[in-house]
Amino acid sequence: MLDDPGVDALVRQWTAERAQDAEAVEASRIASQWLADAPVPAAAPGIPGQRARAGAHSWASVEAADPAYIAAMRVRLPEVPHELLAAAAGWWQMVGGVAEAEEWWDAGMSPLDQRALDYRAAGLAPSDLSRRLGPLTVLEHLRRGSAPAWCVARLQRQRRDGAA
């Protein structure tokens, strides 16, 4: 099939049609330069509003995070900027609910702290943070720099040794 003259002719025709001549290269360069010089809109992206309520020309901004998450965090941190709350709420709504974020908070780990998501991914639960590993709690070990995987392994060993 590779030596088929019909296939070879078709490949040569396709290649010739798509070859970049000087005019096509110049047009591409001009288009790229024009797009690079175009002003970037300062407004946040939005979706058209409902005509009956908002009129034909208004836009509704798109929220990155569920307002319920932001409201729950706003209760506990009234002085934190909205952008920070929205970013933290966006992460938490992807991995868990508001109730879970509040459980982490009650256990001593702020949902604004990205490490809470790392601890969750390693297999720790909010209830594990208060458990003791020797003289320190799991949370104290984590704050001193212990790896979450090490804490999970120690907790599993405790459970296994306690059951044996």
Steps between C-alpha positions, in 0.01 A plus 500: 500500500792736562614460139153579361539787246151627581588542868828672411318743271242575767772567759686733256177688426415535871852619581496755219165640611625552852846633419572840652587749229640846580156663481346255752795545738465882484123482558554277802764736641273804461206320662716388794637851550152654481365255759796567731438877483125472559390635841404243760152565646522610865153375593448154642340250263127479528189347356204690362242584765140398478328757279184522710690594817830652394443657164655423165846647564588388853736218590510276804845418627606136517588385853794260527375368834160412635371798703399262783866406552607864503222593743598217738862615497403866531326422833828379648734746327321831445823694439644276225482642144230357275757379242675281758171357627386429145826320418484284815130430449570399140748234615274368774194473279700279263602251770237515770208681650471801727442268795831324437687830471347605833606169657861569400466849640360373831787249518752786480577518128369799308343424161693803375817297558578300187671234712158387628427370150838323492429336835158393377653353183755307712215328683463707816158591634421798724449261792856369454656839576428474873627142534827456682815360344732478795516823697357712213172507314490437125438872443807591708710250301376652173573854619855392591555372146416130517376356172128425482579151367714433809210604726258278308740204529545557875122522549449177308768329708329625818169359384659169404695470828194600703286237329760224540 
